[in-house]
PDB file of C-alpha atoms in Angstrom:
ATOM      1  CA  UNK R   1      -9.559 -13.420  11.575  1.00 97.00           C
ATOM      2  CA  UNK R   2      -9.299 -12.880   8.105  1.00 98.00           C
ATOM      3  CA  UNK R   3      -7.461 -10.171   6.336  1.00 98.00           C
ATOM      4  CA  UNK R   4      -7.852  -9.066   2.677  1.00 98.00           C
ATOM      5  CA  UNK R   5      -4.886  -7.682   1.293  1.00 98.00           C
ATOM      6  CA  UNK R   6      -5.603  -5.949  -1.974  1.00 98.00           C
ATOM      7  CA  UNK R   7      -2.688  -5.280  -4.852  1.00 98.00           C
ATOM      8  CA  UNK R   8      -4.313  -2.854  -7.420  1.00 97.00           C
ATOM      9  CA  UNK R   9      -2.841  -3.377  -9.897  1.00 97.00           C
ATOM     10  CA  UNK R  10      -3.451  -6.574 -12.314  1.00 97.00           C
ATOM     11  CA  UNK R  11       0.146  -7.571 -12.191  1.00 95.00           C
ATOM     12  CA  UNK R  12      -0.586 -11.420 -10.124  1.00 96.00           C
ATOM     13  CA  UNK R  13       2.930 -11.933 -10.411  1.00 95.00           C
ATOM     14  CA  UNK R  14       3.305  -9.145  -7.950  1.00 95.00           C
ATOM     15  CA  UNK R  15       0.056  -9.945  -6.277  1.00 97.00           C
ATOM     16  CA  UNK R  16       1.923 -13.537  -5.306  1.00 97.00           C
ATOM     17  CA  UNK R  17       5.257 -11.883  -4.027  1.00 95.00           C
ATOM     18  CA  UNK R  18       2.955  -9.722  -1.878  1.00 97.00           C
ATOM     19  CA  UNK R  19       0.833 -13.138  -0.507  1.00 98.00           C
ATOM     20  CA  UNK R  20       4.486 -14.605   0.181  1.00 97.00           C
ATOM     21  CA  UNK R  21       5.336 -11.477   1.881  1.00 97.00           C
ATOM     22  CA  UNK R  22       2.180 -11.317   4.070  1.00 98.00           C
ATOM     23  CA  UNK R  23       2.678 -14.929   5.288  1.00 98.00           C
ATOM     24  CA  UNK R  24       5.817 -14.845   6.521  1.00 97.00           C
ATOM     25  CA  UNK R  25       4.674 -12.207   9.216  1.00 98.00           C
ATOM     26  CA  UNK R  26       1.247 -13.179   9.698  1.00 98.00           C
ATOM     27  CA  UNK R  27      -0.117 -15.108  12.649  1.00 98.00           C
ATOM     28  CA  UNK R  28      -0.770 -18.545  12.403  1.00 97.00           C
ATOM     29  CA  UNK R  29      -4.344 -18.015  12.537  1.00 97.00           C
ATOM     30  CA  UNK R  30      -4.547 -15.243  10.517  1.00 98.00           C
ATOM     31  CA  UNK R  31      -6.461 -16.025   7.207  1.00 98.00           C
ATOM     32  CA  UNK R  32      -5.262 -14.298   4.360  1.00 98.00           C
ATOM     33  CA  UNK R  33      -6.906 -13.318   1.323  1.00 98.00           C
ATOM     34  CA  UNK R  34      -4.876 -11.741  -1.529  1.00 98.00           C
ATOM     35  CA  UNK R  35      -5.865 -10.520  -4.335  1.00 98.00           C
ATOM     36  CA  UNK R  36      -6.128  -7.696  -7.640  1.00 98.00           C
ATOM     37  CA  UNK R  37      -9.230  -6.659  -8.979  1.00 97.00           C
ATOM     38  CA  UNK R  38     -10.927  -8.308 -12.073  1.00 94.00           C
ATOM     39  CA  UNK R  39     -10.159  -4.461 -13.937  1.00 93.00           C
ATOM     40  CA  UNK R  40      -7.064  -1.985 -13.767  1.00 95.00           C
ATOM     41  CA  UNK R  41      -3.935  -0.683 -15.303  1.00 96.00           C
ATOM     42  CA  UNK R  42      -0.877  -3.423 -15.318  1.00 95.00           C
ATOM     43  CA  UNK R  43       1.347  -1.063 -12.874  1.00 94.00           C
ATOM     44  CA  UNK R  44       1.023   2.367 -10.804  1.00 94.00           C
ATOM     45  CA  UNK R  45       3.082   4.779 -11.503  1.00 93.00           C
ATOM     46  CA  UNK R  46       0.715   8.279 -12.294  1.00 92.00           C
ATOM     47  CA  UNK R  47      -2.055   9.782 -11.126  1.00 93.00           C
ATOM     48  CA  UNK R  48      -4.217   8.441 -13.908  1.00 96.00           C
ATOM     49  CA  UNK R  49      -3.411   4.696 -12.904  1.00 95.00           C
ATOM     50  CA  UNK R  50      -4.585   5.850  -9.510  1.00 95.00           C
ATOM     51  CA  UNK R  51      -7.643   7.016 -10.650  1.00 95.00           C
ATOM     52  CA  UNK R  52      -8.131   3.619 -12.261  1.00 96.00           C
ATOM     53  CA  UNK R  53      -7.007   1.317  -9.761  1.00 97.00           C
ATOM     54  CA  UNK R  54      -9.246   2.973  -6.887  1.00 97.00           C
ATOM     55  CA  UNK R  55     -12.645   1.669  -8.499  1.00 96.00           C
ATOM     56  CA  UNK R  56     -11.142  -2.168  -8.168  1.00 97.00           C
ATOM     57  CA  UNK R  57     -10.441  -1.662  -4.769  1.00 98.00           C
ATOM     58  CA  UNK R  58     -13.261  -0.341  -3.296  1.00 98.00           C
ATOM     59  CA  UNK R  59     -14.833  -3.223  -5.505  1.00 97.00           C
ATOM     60  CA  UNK R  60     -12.606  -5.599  -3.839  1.00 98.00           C
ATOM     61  CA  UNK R  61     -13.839  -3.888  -0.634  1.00 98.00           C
ATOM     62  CA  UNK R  62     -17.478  -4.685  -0.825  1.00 97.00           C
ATOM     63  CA  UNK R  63     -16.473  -8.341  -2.252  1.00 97.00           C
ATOM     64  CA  UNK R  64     -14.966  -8.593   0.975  1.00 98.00           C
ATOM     65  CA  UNK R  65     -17.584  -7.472   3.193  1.00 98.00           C
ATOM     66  CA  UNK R  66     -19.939 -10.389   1.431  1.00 97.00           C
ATOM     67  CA  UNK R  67     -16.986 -12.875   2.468  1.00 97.00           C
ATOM     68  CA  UNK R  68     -16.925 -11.834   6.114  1.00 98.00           C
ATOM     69  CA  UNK R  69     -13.326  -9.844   5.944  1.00 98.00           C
ATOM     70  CA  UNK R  70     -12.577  -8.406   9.110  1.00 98.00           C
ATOM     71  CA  UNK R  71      -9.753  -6.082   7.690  1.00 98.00           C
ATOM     72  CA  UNK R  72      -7.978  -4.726   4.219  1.00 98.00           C
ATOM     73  CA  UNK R  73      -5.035  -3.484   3.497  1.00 98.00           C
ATOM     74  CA  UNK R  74      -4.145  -1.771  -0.184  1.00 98.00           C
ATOM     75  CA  UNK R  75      -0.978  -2.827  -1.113  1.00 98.00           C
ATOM     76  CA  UNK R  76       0.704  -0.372  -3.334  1.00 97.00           C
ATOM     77  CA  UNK R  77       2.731   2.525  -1.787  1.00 96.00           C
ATOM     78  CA  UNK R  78       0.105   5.578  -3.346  1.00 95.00           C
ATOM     79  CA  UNK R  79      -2.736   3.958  -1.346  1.00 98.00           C
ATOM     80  CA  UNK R  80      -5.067   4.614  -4.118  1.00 97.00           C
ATOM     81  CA  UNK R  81      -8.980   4.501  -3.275  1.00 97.00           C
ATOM     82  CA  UNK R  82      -7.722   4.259   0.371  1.00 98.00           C
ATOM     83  CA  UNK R  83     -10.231   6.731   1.663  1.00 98.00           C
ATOM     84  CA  UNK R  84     -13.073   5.453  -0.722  1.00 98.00           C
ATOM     85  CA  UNK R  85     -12.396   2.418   0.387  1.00 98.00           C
ATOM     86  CA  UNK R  86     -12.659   3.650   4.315  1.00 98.00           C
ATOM     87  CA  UNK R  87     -16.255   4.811   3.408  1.00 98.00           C
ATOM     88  CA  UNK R  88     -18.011   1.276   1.490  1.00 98.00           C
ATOM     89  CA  UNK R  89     -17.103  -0.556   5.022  1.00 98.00           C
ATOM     90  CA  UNK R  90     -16.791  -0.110   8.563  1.00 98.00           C
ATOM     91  CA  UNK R  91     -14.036  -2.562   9.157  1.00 98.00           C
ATOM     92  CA  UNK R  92     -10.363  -0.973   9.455  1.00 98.00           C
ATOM     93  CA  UNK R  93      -8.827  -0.192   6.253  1.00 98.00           C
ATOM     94  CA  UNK R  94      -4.924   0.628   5.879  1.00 98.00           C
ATOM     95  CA  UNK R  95      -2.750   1.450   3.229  1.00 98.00           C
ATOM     96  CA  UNK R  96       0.970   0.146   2.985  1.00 98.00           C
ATOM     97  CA  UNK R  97       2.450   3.784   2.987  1.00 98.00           C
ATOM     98  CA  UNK R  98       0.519   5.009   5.554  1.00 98.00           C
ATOM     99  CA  UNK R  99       1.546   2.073   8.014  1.00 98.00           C
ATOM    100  CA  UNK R 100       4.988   1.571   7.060  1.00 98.00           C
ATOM    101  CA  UNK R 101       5.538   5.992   7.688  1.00 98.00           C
ATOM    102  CA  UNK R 102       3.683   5.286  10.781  1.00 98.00           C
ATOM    103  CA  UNK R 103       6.194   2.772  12.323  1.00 98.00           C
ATOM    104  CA  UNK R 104       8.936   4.633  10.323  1.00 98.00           C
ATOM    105  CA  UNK R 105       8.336   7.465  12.514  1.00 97.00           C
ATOM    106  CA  UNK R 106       8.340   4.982  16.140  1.00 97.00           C
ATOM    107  CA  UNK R 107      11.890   3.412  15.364  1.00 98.00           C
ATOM    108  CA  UNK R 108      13.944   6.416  13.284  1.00 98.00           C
ATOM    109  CA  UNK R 109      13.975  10.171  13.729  1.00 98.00           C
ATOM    110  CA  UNK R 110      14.193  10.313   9.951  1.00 98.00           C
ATOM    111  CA  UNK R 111      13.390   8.202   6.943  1.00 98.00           C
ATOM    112  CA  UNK R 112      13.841   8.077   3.392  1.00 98.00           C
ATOM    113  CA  UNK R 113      11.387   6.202   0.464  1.00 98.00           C
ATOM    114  CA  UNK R 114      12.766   4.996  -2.752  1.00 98.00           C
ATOM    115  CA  UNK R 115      10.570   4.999  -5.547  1.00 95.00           C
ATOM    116  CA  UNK R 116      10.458   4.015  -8.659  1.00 93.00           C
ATOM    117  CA  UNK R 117      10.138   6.506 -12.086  1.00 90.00           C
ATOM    118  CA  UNK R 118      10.727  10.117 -11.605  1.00 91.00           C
ATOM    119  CA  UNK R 119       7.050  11.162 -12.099  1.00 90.00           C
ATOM    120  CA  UNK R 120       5.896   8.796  -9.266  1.00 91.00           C
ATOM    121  CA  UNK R 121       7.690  11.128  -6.641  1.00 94.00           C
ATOM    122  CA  UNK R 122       5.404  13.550  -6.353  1.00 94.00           C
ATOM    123  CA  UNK R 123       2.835  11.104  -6.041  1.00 93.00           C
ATOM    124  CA  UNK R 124       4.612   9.915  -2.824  1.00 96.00           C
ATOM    125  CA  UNK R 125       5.521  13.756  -1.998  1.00 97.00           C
ATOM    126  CA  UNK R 126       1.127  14.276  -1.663  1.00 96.00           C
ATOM    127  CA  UNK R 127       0.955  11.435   0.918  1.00 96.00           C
ATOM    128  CA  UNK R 128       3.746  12.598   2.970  1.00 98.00           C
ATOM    129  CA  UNK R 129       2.404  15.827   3.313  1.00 97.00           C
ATOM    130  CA  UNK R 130      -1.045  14.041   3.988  1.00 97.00           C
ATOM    131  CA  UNK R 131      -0.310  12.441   6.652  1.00 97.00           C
ATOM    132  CA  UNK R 132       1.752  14.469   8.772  1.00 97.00           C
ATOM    133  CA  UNK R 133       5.079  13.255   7.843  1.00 98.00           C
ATOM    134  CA  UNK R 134       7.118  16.122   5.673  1.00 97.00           C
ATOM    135  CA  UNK R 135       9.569  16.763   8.976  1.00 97.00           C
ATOM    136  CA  UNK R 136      10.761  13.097   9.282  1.00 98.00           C
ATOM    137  CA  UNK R 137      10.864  12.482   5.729  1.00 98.00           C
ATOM    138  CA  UNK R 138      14.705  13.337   4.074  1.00 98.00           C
ATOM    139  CA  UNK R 139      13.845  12.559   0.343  1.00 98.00           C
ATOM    140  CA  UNK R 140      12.086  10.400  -1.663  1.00 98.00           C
ATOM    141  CA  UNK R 141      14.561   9.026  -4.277  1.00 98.00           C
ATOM    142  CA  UNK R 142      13.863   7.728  -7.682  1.00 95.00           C
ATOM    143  CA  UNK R 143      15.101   4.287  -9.214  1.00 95.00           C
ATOM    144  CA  UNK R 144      14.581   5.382 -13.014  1.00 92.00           C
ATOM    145  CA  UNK R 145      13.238   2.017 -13.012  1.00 91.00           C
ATOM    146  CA  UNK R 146       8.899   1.520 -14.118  1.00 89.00           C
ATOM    147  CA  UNK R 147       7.481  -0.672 -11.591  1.00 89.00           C
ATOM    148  CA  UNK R 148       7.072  -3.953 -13.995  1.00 90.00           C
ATOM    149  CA  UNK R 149      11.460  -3.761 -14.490  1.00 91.00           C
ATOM    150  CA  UNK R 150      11.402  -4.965 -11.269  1.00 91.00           C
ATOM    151  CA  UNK R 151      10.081  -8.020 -12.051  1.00 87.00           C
ATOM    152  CA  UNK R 152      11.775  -8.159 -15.368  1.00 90.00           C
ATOM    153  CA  UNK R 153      14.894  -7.770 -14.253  1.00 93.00           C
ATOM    154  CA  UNK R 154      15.624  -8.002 -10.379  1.00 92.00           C
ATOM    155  CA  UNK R 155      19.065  -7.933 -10.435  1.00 94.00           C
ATOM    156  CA  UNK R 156      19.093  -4.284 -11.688  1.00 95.00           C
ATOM    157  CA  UNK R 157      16.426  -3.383  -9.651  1.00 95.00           C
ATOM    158  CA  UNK R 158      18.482  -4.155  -6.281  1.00 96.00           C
ATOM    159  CA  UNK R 159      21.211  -2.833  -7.493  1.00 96.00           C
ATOM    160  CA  UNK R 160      19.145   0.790  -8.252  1.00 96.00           C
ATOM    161  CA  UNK R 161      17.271   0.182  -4.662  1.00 97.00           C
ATOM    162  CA  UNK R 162      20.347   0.292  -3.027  1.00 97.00           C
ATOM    163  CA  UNK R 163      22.494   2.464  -4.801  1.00 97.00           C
ATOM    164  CA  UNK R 164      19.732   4.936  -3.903  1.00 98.00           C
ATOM    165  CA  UNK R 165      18.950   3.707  -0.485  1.00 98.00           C
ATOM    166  CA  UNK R 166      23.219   4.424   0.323  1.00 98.00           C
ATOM    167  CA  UNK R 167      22.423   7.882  -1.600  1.00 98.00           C
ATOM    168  CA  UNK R 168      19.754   8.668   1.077  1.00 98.00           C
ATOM    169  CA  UNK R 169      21.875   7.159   3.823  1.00 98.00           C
ATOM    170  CA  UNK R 170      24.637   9.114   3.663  1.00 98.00           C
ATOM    171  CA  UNK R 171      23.406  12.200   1.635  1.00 98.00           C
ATOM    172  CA  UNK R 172      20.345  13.160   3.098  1.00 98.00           C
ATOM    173  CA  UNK R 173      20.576  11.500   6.383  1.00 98.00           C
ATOM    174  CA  UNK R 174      18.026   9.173   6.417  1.00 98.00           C
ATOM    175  CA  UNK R 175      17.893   6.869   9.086  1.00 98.00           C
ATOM    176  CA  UNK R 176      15.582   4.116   8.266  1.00 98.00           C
ATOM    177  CA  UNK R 177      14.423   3.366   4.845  1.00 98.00           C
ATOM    178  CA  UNK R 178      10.920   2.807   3.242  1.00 98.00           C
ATOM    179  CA  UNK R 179      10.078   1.175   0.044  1.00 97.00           C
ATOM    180  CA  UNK R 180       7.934   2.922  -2.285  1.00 96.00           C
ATOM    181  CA  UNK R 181       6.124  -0.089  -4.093  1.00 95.00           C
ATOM    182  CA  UNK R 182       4.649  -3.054  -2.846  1.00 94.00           C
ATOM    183  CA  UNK R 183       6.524  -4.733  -5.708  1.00 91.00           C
ATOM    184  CA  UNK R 184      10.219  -4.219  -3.544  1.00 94.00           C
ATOM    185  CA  UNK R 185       8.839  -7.020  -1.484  1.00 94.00           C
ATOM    186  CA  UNK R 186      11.533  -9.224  -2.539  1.00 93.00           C
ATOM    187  CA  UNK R 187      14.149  -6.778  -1.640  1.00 95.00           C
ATOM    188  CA  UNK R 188      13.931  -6.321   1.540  1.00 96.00           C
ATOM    189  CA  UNK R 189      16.219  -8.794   3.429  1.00 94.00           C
ATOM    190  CA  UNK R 190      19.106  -8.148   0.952  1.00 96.00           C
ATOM    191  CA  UNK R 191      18.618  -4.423   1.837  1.00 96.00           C
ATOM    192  CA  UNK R 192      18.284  -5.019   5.330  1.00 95.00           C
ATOM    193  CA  UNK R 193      21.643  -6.553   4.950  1.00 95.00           C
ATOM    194  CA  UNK R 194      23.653  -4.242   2.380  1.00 96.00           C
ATOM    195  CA  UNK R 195      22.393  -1.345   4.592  1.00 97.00           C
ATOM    196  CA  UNK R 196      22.629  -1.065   7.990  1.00 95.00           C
ATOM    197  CA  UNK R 197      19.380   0.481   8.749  1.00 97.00           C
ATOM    198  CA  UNK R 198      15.940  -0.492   9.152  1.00 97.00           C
ATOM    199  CA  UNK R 199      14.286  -1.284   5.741  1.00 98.00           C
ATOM    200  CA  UNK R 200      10.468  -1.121   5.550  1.00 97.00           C
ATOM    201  CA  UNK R 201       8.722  -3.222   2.620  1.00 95.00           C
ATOM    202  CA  UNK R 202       4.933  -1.762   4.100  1.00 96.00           C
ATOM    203  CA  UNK R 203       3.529  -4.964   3.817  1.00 98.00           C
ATOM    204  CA  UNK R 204       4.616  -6.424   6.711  1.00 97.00           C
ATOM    205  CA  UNK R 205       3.675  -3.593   8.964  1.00 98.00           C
ATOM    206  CA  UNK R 206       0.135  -3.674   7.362  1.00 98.00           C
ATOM    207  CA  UNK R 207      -0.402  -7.279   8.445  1.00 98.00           C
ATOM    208  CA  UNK R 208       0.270  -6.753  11.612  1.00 98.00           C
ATOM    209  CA  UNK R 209      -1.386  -3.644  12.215  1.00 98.00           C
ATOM    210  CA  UNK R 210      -4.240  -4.854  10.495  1.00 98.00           C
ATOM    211  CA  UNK R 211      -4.428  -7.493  12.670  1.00 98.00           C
ATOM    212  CA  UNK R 212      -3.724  -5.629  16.236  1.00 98.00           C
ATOM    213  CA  UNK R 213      -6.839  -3.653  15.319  1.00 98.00           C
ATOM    214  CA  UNK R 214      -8.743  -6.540  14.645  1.00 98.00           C
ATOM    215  CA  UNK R 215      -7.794  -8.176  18.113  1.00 98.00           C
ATOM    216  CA  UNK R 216      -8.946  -4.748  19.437  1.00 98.00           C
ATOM    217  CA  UNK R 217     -12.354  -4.159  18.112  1.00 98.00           C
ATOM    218  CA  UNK R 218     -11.330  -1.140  16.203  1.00 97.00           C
ATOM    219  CA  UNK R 219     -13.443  -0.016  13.270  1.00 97.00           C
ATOM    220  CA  UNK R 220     -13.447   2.714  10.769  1.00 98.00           C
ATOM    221  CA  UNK R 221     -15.872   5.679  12.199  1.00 98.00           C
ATOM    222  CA  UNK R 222     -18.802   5.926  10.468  1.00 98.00           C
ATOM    223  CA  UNK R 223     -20.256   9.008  12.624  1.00 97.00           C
ATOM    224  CA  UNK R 224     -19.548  11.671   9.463  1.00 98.00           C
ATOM    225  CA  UNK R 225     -16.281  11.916   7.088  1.00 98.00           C
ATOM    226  CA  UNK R 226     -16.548   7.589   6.237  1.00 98.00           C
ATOM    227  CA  UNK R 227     -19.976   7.280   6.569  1.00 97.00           C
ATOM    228  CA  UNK R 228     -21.375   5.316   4.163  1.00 96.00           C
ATOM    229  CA  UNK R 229     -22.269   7.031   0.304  1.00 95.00           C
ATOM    230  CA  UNK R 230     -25.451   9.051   0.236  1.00 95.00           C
ATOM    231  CA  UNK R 231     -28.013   7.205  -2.027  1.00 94.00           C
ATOM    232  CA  UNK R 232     -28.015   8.812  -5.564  1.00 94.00           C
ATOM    233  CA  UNK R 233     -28.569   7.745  -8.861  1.00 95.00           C
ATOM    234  CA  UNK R 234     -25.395   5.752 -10.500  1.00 94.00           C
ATOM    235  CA  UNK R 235     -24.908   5.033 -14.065  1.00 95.00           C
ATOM    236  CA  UNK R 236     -22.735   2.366 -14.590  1.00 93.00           C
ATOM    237  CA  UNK R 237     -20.356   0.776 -12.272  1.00 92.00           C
ATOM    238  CA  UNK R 238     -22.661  -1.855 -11.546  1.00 92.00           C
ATOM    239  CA  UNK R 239     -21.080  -3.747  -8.883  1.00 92.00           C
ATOM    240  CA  UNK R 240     -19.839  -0.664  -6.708  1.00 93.00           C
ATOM    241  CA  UNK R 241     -23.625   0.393  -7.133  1.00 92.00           C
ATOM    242  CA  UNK R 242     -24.806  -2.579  -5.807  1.00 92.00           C
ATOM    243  CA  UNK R 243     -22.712  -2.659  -2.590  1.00 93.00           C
ATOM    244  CA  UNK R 244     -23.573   0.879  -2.096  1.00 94.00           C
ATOM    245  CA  UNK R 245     -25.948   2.730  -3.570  1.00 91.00           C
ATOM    246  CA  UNK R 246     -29.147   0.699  -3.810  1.00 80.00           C
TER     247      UNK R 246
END
């Protein structure tokens, strides 16, 4: 099979760590292709980089579709374009938050994210609510940290992931924790270690629910809600028009 795994945001040093990541828990036959779109804002942190982000992946998305893809997976803890991205294909599409709250939720009564600036928690707070999750979630902590610090400096990015992850440990009551940005790939066996509960990256969940779906024929529904676009006239965007509007 092969699996696209999208980062998107243009950061490739991130879009590497991610690859890494996603090998290390992939099947051997598993084919992996990982990548960031050709447009998009260096890091997401708002709603506007979102906004932005979401047209490269459901680019990515019909790319992938042309190179005989048989799953995606956005990796970046908003999940931006996710259900966009649902409706240009009928091949299973999953986001890293979504999958790593799902098995949260099968191996902890209660979990925790960390995050990374203060403005970003809301944006995790929406997709908690959205899928279902606001009893087992404690908190969602921030870092203080933007997402690109992290690579800057990892040293004082651990040390903020775990100060906070201890926070949410012992102060809120979190039993497992979740990372809130594909970029804390890196972090997760030292957490796993300075912690003492399960630590979630959402990558590595991702791959291998990606690929459980794939062994079982599962595809997105296309009967109404992710149907494909109605045909309508498109200015601009020529790509995305191309792949679905014409």
């Amino acid at each position: 099979m092969k699996i696209k795994i999208i980062n998107p945001n243009t950061t490739l040093e991130m879009t590497e760590s991610i690859r890494k990541m996603a090998e290390s828990v992939c099947d051997s036959d598993t084919e992996l292709l990982v990548v960031s779109p050709e447009t998009g804002p260096a890091s997401i942190e708002g709603y506007v980089d979102e906004y932005m982000a979401a047209l490269g992946v459901v680019d990515e998305v019909i790319k992938g579709d042309k190179e005989n893809c048989d799953a995606y997976i956005i990796a970046c803890f908003g999940d931006p374009g996710l259900q966009a991205a649902r409706e240009a294909t009928d091949k299973p599409v999953l986001g890293i938050a979504e999958s790593a709250m799902s098995v949260a939720k099968v191996i902890a009564p209660y979990f925790s994210i960390l995050s990374v600036l203060d403005r970003s928690v809301k944006v995790t707070d929406d997709l908690v609510g959205a899928y279902g999750c606001k009893e087992f979630c404690r908190s969602i902590r921030s870092t203080g940290l933007d997402v690109l610090e992290f690579g800057k400096n990892p040293e004082k990015g651990l040390e903020a992931l775990i100060e906070q992850g201890k926070k949410a440990i012992n102060e809120d009551g979190a039993e497992c924790i979740l990372l809130g940005c594909a970029g804390f790939v890196d972090f997760v066996e030292a957490m796993n270690k300075e912690l003492g509960v399960p630590v979630l990256d959402g990558v590595s969940p991702a791959v291998k629910l990606a690929e459980a779906f794939v062994k079982l024929g599962i595809k997105t529904s296309k009967v109404n809600t992710y149907k494909y676009p109605e045909k309508k006239d498109v200015i601009g965007f020529e790509s995305i028009k191309e792949g679905l509007y014409l």
